[in-house]
XYZ file of C-alpha atoms in Angstrom:
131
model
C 25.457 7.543 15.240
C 22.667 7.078 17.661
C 19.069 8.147 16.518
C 18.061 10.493 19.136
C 14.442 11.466 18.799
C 13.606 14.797 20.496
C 10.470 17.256 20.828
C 12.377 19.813 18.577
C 13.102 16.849 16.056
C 9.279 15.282 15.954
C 8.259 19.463 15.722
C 10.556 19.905 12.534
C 9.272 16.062 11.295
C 5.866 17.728 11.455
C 6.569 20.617 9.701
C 7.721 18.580 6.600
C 4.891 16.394 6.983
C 2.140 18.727 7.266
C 3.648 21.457 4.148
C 3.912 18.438 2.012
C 6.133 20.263 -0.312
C 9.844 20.700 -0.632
C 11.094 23.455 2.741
C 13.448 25.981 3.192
C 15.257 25.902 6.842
C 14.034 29.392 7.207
C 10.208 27.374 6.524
C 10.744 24.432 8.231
C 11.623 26.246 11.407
C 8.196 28.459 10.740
C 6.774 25.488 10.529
C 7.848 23.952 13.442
C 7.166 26.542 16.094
C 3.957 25.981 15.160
C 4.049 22.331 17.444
C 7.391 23.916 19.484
C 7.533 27.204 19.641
C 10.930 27.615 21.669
C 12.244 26.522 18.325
C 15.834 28.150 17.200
C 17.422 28.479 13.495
C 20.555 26.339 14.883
C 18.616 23.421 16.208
C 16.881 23.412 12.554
C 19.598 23.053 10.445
C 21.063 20.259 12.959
C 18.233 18.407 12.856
C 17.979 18.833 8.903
C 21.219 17.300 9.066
C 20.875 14.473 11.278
C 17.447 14.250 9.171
C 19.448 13.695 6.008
C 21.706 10.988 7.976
C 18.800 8.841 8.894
C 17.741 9.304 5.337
C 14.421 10.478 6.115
C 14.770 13.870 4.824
C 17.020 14.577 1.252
C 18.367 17.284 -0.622
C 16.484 19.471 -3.491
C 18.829 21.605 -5.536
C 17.445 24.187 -7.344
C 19.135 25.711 -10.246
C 20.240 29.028 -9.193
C 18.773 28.830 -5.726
C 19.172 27.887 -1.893
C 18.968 23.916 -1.295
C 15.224 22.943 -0.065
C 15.232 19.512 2.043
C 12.156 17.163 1.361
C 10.559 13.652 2.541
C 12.855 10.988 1.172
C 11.578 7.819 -0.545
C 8.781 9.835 -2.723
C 8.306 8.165 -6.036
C 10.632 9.597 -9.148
C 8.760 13.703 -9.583
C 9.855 17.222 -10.299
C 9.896 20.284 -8.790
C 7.931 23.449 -9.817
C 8.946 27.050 -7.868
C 7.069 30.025 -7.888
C 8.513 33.365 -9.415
C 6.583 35.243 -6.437
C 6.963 33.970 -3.558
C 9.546 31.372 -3.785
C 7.774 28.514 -2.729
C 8.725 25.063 -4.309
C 5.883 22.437 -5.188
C 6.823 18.562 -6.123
C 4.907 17.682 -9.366
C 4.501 14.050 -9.589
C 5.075 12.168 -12.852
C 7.709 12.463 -15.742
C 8.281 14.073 -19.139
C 6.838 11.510 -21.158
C 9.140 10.408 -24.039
C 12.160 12.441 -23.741
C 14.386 11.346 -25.490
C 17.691 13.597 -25.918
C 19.990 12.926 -28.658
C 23.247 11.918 -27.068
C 26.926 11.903 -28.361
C 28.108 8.300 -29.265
C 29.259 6.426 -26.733
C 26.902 8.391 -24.168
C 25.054 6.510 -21.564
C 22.125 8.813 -19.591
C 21.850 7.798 -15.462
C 20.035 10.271 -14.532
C 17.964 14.069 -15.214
C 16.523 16.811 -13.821
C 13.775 19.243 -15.102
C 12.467 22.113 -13.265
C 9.885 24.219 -13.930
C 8.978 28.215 -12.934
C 5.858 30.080 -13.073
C 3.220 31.420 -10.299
C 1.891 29.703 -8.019
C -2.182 29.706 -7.334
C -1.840 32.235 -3.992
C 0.123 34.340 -5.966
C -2.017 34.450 -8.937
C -5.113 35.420 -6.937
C -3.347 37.885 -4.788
C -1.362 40.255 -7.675
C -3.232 40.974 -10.883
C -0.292 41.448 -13.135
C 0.234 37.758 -12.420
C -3.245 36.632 -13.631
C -1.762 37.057 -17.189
């Protein structure tokens, strides 16, 4: 598939870039129209895609929640979301130590670990939050 590099595409490359921080479509496109303002919803998620193709974007699952796309090639890190607005933040580093007891025979390849709470904004704009 040929790499096609358009204003739209460089626009939602920005986006990602300058939030630094795991995106929504619905953000990324917010983002974006920020550099190309003409922007559509449809040309987002096709470029997310395409994005995820050249492996320059990947996939963030969140338990429970709407995929978020991020930067590929980020060293191993974790993913906090805020209970207010929804926002996800990547926390760099590892649980130090963890070491599960698994059945016999099992072999770990892989984890995740998420974690929830408020993030700053939110704590300094809603008092009950502040707790």
């Amino acid at each position: 598939m040929e790499k096609r590099n358009t204003r739209q595409k460089a626009a939602i490359r920005d986006a990602f870039t300058e939030a630094d921080r795991p995106l929504s479509p619905e953000e990324a496109l917010s983002g974006a129209q920020q550099f190309y303002p003409a922007l559509g919803v449809a040309t987002v998620y096709r470029n997310i895609q395409a994005l995820i193709e050249e492996g320059w974007l990947q996939e963030v699952a969140i338990p429970g929640d709407s995929t978020r796309y991020e930067v590929a090639g980020k060293a191993h890190h974790h993913h906090f979301q805020c209970n207010e607005c929804r926002k996800l933040y990547e926390l760099e580093g590892c649980v130090p130590k963890f070491k599960p007891r698994l059945p016999r025979g099992f072999r770990v390849t892989g984890h995740e670990f998420f974690l929830y709470g408020t993030c700053a904004s939110c704590r300094i704009e809603s008092p009950e939050a502040q707790a």
